[in-house]
CSV table of C-alpha atoms in Angstrom, one decimal:
chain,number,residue,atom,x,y,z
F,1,UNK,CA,116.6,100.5,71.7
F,2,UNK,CA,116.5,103.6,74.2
F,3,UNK,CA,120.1,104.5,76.0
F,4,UNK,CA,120.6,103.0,79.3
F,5,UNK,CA,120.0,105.7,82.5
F,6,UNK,CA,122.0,105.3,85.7
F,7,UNK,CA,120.5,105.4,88.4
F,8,UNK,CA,121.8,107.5,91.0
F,9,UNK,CA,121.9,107.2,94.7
F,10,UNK,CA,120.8,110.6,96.7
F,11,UNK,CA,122.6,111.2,100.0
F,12,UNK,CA,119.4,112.2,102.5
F,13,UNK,CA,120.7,115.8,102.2
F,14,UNK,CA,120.4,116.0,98.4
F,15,UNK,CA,117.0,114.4,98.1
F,16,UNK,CA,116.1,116.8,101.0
F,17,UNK,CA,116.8,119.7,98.4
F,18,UNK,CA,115.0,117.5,95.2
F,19,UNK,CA,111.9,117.2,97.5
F,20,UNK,CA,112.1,120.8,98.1
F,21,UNK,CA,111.4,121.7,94.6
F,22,UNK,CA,109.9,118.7,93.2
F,23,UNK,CA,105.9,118.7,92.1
F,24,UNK,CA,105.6,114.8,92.9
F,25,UNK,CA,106.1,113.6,96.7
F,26,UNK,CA,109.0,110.6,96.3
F,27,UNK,CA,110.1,108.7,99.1
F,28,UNK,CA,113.5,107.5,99.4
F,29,UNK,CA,114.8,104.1,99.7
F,30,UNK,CA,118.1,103.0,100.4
F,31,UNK,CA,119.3,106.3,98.4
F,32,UNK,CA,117.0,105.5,94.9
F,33,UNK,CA,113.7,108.2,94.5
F,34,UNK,CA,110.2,106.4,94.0
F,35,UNK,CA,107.4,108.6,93.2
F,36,UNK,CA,104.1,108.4,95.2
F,37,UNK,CA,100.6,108.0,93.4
F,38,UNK,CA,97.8,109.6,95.3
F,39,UNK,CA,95.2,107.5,97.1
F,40,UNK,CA,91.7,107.1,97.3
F,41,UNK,CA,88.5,108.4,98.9
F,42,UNK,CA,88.3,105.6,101.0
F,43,UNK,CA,92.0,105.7,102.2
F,44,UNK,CA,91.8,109.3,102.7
F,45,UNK,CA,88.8,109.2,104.9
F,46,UNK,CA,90.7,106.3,107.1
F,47,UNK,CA,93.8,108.3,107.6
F,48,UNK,CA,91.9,110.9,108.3
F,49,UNK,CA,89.7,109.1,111.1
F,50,UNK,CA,93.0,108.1,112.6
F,51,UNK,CA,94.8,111.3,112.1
F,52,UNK,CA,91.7,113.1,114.3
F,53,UNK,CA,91.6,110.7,116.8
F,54,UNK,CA,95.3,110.9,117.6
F,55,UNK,CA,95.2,114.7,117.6
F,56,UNK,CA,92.2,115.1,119.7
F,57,UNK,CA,93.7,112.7,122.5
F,58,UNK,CA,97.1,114.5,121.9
F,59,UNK,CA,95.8,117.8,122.6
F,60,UNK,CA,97.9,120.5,124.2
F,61,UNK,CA,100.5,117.8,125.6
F,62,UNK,CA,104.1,117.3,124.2
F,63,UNK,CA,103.4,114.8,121.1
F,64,UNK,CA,102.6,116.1,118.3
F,65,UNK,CA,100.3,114.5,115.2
F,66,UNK,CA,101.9,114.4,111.3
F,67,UNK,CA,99.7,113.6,108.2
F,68,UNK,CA,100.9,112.3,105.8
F,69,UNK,CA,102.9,115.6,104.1
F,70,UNK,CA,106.0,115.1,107.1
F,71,UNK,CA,108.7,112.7,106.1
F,72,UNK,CA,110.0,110.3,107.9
F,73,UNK,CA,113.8,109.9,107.8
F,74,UNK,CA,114.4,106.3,109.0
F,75,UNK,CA,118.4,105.9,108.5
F,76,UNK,CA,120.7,107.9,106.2
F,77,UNK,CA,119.0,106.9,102.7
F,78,UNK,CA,115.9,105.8,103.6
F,79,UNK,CA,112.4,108.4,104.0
F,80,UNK,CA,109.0,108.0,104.0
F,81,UNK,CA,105.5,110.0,104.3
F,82,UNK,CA,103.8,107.8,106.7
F,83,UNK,CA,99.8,108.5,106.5
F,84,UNK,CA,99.9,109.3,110.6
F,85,UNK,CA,102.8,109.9,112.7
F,86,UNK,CA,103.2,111.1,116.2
F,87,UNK,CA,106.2,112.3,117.7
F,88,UNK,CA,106.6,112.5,121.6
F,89,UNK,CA,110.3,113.4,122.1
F,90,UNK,CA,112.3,116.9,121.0
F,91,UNK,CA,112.6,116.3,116.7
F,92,UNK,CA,113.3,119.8,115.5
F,93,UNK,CA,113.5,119.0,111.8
F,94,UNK,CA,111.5,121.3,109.9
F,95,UNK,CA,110.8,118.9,106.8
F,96,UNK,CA,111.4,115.6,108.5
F,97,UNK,CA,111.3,113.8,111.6
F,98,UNK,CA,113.5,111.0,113.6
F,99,UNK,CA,111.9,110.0,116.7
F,100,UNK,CA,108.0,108.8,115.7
F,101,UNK,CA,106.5,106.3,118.8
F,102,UNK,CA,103.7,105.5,116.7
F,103,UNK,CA,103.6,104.9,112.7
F,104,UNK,CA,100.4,104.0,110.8
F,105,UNK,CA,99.7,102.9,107.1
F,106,UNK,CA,96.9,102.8,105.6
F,107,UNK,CA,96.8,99.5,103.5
F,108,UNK,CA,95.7,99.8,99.9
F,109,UNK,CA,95.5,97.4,97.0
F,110,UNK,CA,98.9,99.2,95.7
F,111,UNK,CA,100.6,99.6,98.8
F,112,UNK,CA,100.4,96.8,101.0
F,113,UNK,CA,102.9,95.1,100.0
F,114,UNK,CA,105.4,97.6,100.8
F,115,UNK,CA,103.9,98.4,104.0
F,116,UNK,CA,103.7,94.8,105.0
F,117,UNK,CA,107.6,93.8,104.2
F,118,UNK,CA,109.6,96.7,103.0
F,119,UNK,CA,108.2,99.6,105.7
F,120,UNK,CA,107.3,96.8,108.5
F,121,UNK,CA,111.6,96.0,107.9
F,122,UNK,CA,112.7,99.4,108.3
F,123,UNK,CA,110.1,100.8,111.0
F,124,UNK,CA,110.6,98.4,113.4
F,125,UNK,CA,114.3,99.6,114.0
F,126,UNK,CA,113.5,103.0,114.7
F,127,UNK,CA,114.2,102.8,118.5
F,128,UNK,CA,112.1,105.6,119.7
F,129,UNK,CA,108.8,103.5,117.8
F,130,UNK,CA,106.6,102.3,120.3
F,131,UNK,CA,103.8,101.0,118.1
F,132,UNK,CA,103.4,100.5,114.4
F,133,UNK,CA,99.8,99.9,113.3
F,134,UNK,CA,98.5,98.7,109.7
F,135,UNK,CA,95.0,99.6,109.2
F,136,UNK,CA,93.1,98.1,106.2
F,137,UNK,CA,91.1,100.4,103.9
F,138,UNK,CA,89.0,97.6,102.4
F,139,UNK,CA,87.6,95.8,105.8
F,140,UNK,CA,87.4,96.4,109.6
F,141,UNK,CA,91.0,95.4,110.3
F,142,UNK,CA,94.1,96.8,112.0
F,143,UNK,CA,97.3,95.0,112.2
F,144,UNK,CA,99.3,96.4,115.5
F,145,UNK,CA,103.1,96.1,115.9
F,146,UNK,CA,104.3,96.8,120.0
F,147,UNK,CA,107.7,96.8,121.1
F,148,UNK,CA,108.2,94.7,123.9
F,149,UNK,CA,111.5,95.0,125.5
F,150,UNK,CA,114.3,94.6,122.9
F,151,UNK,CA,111.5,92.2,120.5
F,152,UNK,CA,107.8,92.8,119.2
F,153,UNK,CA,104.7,92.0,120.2
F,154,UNK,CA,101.7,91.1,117.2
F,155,UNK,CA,98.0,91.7,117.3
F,156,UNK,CA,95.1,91.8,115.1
F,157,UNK,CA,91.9,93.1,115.6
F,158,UNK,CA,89.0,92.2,113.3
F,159,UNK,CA,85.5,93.9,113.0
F,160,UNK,CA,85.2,95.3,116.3
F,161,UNK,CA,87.8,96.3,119.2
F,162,UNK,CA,90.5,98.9,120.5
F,163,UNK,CA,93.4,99.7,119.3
F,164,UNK,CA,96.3,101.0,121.9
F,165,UNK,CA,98.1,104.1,121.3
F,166,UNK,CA,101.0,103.7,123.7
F,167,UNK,CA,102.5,106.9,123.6
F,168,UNK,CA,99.1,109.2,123.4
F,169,UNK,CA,97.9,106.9,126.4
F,170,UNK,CA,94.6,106.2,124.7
F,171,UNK,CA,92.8,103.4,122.7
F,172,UNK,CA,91.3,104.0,119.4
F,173,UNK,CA,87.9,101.9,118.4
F,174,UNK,CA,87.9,100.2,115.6
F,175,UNK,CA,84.0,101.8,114.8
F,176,UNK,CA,85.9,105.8,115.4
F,177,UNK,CA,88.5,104.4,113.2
F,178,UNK,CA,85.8,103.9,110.4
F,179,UNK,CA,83.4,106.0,111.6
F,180,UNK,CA,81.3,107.1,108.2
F,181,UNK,CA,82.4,104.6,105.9
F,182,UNK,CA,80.9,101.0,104.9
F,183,UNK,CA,83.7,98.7,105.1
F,184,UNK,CA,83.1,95.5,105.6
F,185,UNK,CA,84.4,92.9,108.4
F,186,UNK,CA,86.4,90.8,105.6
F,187,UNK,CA,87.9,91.9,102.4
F,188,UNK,CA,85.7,91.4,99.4
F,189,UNK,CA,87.2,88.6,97.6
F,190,UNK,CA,87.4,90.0,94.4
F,191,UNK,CA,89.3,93.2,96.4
F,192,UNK,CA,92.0,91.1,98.5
C-alpha cells in the first residue's frame, strides 16, 4: 500500500506562481489544483465561433474578449479558464481577471457536469456577470444565464435563434455560433 499524500490548499497568490511555471493548465478550486485535459476539434471550433463573434462586435470599444488561456479568479481560492470571457470594466490583472459580464462554456461529454453545478454555483456570484451562457458541442443548443435585478433569469435556445450578449450589445445566432460544423438539433443518444 502506497503512503498517504496531503493534500494542500494553495492561497490564490501561490497557485498564481505554480501556474506560472507549470506545463499543465490547472484550475483552482476552493484552494485544491485540478489539472485540465485538452478538448476536441469540435469544442475548439465552437469556442472559437463564439470567441470571433464577441471580438468582432467588441471591436475598438472598452470590453475586451479572453480565450480560454486568461484565468478567471472568482473568490480567494477559486480560478478558472473559461473558454470565452469578456471584460467591460477596468481589470488590470496581467494573468487573471475579476470583473467578466459574460462567461461561456463550452459543454463537453467530460465537462458538463462541472460547468452545469460546480461553475454555474460559483459564476453566478461574480457581481459584475451579466450573462453566463452554456453552449453545447454535441447539438444546436445554448443554455443562457441573465441577471435580473438581485436574481436570474433562464433560457434555452434549441436549433435555431439568438443569443443576447448584454454587455457587447449584440445577439449571437445560433447558425454563426456553429457556423461550419454539423451538429445536430438534439444530442445523439448514444453521445448524451
Amino acid at each position: 500500500m502506497g503512503a498517504a499524500k496531503v493534500l494542500k490548499q494553495l492561497s490564490f497568490e501561490e497557485y498564481l506562481a505554480q501556474e506560472e511555471k507549470a506545463q499543465v493548465k490547472h484550475e483552482l478550486v476552493d484552494g485544491l489544483l485540478y489539472a485540465m485535459a485538452g478538448a476536441s476539434d469540435r469544442h475548439n471550433r465552437v469556442s472559437g465561433n463564439v470567441f470571433g463573434l464577441c471580438w468582432q462586435a467588441a471591436g475598438r470599444g472598452p470590453c475586451r474578449v479572453y480565450a480560454s488561456d486568461m484565468k478567471l479568479k472568482v473568490d480567494a481560492q477559486t480560478s478558472y479558464y473559461p473558454d470565452v470571457m469578456v471584460v467591460c470594466q477596468p481589470d488590470e490583472g496581467e494573468y487573471y481577471k475579476e470583473s467578466p459580464c459574460l462567461v461561456v462554456e463550452v459543454l463537453s461529454k467530460s465537462t458538463e457536469a462541472i460547468d452545469r453545478r460546480e461553475k454555474l454555483h460559483k459564476y453566478l456570484k461574480i457581481t459584475s456577470l451579466r450573462a453566463y451562457l452554456l453552449v453545447d458541442s454535441l447539438s444546436r443548443r445554448v443554455e443562457e444565464y441573465y441577471r435580473q435585478g438581485e436574481g436570474w433569469q433562464y433560457l434555452e435556445l434549441v436549433g435555431e435563434g439568438r443569443v443576447l450578449v448584454p454587455c457587447l450589445g449584440v445577439e449571437l445566432s445560433l447558425e454563426k455560433i456553429y457556423e461550419g460544423l454539423d451538429v445536430p438539433v438534439e444530442r445523439p443518444d448514444d453521445e448524451a
